[in-house]
PDB file of C-alpha atoms in Angstrom:
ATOM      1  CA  UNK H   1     -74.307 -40.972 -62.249  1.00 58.00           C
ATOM      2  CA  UNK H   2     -72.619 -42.075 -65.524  1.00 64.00           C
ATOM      3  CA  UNK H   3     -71.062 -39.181 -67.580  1.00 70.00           C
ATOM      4  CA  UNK H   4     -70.889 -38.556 -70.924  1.00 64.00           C
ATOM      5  CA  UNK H   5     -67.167 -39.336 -70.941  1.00 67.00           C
ATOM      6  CA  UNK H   6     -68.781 -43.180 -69.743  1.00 68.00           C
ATOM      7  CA  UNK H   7     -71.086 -43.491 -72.600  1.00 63.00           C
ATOM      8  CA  UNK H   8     -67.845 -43.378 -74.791  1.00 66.00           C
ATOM      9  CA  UNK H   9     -66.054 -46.007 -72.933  1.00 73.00           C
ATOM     10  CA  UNK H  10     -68.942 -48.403 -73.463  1.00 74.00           C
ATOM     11  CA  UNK H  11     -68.464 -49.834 -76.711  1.00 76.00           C
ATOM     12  CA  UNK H  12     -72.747 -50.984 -76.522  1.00 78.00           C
ATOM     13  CA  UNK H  13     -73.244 -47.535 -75.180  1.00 77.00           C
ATOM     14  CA  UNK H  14     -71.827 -46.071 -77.921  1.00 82.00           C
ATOM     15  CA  UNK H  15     -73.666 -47.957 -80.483  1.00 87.00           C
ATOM     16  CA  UNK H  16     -76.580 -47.246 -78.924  1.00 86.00           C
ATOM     17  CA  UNK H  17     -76.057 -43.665 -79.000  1.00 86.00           C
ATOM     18  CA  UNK H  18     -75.178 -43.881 -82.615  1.00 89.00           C
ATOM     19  CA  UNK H  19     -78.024 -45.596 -83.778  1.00 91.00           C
ATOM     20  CA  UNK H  20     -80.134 -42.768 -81.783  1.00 91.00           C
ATOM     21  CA  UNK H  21     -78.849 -40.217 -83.471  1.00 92.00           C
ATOM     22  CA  UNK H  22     -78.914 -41.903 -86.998  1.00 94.00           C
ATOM     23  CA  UNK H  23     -82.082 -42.152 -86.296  1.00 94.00           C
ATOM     24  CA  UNK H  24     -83.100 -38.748 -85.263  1.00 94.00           C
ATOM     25  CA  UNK H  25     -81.224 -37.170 -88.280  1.00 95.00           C
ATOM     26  CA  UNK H  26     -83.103 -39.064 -90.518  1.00 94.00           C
ATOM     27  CA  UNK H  27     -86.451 -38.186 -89.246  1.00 95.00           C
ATOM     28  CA  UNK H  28     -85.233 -34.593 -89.058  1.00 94.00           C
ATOM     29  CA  UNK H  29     -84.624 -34.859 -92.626  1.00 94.00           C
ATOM     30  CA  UNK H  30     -87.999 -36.377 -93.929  1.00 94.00           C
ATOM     31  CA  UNK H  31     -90.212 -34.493 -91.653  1.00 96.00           C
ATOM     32  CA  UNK H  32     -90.569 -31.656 -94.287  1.00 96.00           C
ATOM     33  CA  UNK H  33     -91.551 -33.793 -96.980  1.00 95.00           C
ATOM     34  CA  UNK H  34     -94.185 -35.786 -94.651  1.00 97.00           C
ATOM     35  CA  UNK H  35     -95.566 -32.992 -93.360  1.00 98.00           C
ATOM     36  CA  UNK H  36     -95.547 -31.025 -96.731  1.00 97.00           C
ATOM     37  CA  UNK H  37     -97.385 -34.265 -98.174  1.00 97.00           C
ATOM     38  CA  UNK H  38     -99.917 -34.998 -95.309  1.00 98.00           C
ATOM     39  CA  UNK H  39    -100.708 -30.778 -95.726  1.00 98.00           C
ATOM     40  CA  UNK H  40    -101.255 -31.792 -99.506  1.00 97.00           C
ATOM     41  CA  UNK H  41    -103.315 -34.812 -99.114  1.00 97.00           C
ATOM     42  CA  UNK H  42    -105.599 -33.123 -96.938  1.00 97.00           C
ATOM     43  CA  UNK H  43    -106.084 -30.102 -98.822  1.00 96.00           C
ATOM     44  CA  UNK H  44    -106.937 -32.430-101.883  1.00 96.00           C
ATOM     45  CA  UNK H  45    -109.256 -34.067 -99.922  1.00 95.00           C
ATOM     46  CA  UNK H  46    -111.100 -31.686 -98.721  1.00 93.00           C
ATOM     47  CA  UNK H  47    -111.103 -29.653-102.074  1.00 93.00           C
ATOM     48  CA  UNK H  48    -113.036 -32.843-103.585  1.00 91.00           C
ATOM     49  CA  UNK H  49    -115.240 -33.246-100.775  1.00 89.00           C
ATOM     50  CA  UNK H  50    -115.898 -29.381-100.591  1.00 81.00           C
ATOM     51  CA  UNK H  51    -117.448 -29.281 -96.884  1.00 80.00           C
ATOM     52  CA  UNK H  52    -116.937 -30.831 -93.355  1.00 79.00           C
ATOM     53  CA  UNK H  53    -118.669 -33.059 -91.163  1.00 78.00           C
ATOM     54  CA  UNK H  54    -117.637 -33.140 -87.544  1.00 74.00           C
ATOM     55  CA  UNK H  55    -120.032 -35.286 -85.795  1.00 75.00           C
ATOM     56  CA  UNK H  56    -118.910 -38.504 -87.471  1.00 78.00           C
ATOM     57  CA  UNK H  57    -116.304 -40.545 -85.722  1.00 76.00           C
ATOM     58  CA  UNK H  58    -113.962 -43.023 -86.295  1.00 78.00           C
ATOM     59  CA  UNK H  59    -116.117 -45.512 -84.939  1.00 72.00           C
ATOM     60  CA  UNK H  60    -119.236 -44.312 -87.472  1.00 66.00           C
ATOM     61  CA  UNK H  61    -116.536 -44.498 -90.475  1.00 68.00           C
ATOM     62  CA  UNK H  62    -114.799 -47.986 -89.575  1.00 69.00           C
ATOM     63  CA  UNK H  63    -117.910 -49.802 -89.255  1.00 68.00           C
ATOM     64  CA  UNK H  64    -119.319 -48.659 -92.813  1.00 72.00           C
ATOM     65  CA  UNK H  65    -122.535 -46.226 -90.802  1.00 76.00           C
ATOM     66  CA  UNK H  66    -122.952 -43.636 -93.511  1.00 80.00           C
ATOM     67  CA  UNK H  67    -122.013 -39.820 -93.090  1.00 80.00           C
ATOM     68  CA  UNK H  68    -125.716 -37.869 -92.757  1.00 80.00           C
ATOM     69  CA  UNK H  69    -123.849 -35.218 -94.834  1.00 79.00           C
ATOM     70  CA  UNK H  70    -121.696 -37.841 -97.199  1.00 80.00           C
ATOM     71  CA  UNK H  71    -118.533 -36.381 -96.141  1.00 84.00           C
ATOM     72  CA  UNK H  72    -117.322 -38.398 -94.061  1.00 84.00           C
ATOM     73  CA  UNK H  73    -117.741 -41.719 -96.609  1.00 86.00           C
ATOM     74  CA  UNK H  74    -115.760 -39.290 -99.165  1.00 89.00           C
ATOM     75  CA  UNK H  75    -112.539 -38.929 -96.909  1.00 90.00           C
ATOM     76  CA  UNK H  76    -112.510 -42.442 -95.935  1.00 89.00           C
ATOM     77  CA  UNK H  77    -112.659 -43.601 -99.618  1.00 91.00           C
ATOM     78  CA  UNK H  78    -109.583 -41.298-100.645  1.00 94.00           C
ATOM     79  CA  UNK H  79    -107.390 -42.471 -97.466  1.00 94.00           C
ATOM     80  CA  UNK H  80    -108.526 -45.803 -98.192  1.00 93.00           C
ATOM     81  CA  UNK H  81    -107.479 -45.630-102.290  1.00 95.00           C
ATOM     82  CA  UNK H  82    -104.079 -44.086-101.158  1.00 94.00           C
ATOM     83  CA  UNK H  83    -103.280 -46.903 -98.444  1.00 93.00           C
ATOM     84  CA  UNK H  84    -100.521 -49.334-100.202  1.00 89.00           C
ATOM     85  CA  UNK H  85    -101.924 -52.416 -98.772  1.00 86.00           C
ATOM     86  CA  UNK H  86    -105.553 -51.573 -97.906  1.00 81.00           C
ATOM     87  CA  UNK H  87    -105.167 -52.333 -94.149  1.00 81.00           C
ATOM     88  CA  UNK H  88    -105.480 -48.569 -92.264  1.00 86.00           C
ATOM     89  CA  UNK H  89    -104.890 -48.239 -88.487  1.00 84.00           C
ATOM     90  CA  UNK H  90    -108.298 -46.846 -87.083  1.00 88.00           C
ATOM     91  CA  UNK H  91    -106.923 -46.551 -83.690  1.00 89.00           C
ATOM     92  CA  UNK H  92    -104.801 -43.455 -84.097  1.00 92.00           C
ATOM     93  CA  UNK H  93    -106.982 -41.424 -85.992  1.00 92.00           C
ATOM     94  CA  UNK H  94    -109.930 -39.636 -84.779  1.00 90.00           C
ATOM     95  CA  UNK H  95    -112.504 -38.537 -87.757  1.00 88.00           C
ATOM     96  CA  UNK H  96    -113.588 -35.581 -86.021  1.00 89.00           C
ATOM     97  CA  UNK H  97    -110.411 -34.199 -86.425  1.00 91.00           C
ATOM     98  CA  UNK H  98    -110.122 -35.012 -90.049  1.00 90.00           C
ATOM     99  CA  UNK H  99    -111.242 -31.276 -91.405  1.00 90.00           C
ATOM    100  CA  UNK H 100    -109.063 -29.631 -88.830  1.00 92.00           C
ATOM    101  CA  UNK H 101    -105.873 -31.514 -88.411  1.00 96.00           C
ATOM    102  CA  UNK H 102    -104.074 -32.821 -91.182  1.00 97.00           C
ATOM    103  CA  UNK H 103    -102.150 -35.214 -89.524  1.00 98.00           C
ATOM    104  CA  UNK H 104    -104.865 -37.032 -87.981  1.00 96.00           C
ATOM    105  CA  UNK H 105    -105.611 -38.400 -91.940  1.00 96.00           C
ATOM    106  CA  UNK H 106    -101.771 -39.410 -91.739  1.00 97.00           C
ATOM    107  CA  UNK H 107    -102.092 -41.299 -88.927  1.00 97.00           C
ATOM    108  CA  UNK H 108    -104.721 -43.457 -90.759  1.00 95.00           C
ATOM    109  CA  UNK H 109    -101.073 -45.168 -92.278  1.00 96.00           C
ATOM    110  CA  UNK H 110     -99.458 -45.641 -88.929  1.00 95.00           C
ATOM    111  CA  UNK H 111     -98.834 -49.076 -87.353  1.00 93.00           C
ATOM    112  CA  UNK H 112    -101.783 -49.886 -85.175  1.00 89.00           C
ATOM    113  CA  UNK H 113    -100.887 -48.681 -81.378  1.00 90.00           C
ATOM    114  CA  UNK H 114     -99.047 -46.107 -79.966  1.00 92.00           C
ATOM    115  CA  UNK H 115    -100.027 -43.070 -81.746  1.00 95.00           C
ATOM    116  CA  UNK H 116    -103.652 -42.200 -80.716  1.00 93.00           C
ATOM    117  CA  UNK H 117    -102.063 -38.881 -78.772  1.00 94.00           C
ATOM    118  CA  UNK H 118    -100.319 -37.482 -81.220  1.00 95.00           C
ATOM    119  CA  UNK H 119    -101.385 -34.536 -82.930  1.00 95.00           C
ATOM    120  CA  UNK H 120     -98.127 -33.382 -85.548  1.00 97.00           C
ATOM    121  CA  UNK H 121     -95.129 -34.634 -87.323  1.00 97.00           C
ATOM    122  CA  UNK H 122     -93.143 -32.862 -84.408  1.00 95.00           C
ATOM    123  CA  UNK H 123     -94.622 -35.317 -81.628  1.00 95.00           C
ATOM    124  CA  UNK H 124     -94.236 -38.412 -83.987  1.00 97.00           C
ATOM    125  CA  UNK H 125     -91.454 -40.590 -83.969  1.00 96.00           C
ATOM    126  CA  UNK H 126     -89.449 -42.148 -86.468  1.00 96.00           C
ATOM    127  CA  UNK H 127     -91.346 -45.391 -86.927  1.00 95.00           C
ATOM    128  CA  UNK H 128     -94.608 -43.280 -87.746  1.00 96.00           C
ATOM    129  CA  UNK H 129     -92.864 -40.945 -90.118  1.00 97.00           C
ATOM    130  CA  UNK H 130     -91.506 -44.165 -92.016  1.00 95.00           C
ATOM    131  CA  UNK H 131     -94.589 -46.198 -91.704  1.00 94.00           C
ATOM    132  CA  UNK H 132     -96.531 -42.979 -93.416  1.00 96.00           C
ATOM    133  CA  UNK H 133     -94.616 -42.712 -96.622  1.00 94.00           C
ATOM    134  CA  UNK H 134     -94.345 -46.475 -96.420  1.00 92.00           C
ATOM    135  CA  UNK H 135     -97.929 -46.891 -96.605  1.00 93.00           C
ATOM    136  CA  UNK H 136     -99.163 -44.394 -98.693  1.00 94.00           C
ATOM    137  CA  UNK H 137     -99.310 -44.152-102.435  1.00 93.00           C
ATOM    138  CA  UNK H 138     -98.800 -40.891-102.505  1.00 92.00           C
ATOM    139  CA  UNK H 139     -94.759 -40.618-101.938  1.00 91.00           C
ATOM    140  CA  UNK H 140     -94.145 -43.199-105.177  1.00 85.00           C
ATOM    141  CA  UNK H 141     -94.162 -39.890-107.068  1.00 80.00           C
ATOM    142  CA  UNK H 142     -91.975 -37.964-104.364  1.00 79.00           C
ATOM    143  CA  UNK H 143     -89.026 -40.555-104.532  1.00 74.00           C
ATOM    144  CA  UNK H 144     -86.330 -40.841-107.457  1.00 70.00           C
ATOM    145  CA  UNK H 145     -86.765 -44.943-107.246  1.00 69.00           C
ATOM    146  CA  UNK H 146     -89.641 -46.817-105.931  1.00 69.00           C
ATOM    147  CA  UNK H 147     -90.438 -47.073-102.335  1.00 70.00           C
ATOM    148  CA  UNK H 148     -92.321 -50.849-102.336  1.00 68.00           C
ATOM    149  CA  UNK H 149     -91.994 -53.518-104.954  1.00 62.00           C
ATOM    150  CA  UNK H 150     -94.962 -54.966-104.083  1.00 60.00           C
ATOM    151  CA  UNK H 151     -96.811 -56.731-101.276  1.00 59.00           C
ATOM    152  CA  UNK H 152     -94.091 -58.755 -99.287  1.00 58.00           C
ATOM    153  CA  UNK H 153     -93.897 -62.607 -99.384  1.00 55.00           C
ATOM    154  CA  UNK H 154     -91.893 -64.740 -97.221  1.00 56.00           C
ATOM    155  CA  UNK H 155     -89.486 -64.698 -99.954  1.00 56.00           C
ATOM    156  CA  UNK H 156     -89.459 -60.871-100.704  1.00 54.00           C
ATOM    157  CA  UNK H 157     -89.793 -57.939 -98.866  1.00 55.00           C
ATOM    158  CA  UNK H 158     -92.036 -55.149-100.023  1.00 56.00           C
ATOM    159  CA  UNK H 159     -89.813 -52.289 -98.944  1.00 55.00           C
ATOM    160  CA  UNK H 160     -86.510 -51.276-100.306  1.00 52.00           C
ATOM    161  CA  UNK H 161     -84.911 -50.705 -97.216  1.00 52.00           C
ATOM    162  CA  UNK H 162     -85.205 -54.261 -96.150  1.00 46.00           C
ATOM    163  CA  UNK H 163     -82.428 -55.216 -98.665  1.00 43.00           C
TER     164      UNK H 163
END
């Protein structure tokens, strides 16, 4: 078995181990203002909407059935205004949840797979985290520059930290 003394030795190794932990600080430090965000979204949500539904699911609300109560139509139009590029990940979220979890609405703005079983920022890695404030309108105003310039091209990228 390799020790840690080993991992130092191997110049790849090393990177690698650097790049982990770059990466793990950074989520560290945006998982406050995700979470805080995804607590805030929901809240607004719900405060429009005013009531719950939970026998809709994700299912109902992707394929356009309508909400018996309306509820359900109400969320889906408010994640859908706040997605950057109108192309939401139905496969992570799960609409029955929406009223009680918070961070099943944030998953809406995930990339596709990978994330049905998560259930917090804590069990989310990095490339969720990212891909949320990526995605959703909401952090333009959290941010002292702009997060996207618009859609990307295959001359520009959309996201600042492509440059």
């Amino acid at each position: 078995m390799a020790s840690l003394a080993d991992v130092y030795k191997d110049k790849e190794r090393t990177n690698w181990l650097k790049a982990w932990l770059a990466i793990d600080i950074a989520k560290s430090g945006l998982e406050h203002l995700a979470d805080n965000e995804a607590q805030n979204f929901h809240r607004l949500i719900y405060s429009h909407v005013g009531s719950s539904c939970t026998s809709c699911t994700t299912a109902n609300v992707q394929h356009k059935k309508p909400c018996p109560r309306k509820i359900c139509d109400q969320v889906c139009q408010k994640i859908i205004k706040e997605h950057r590029y109108n192309s939401l990940s139905w496969k992570n979220t799960s609409a029955q949840l929406w009223q009680t979890n918070y961070w099943e609405i944030a998953k809406c703005y995930f990339p596709p797979d990978g994330y049905a079983a998560t259930s917090s920022i804590r069990d989310t890695d990095f490339n969720g985290v990212i891909s949320f404030m990526l995605n959703c309108k909401r952090f333009d105003s959290s941010m002292s520059f702009p997060i996207t310039t618009g859609k990307p091209t295959t001359h520009t990228s959309a996201c600042l930290l492509y440059k």
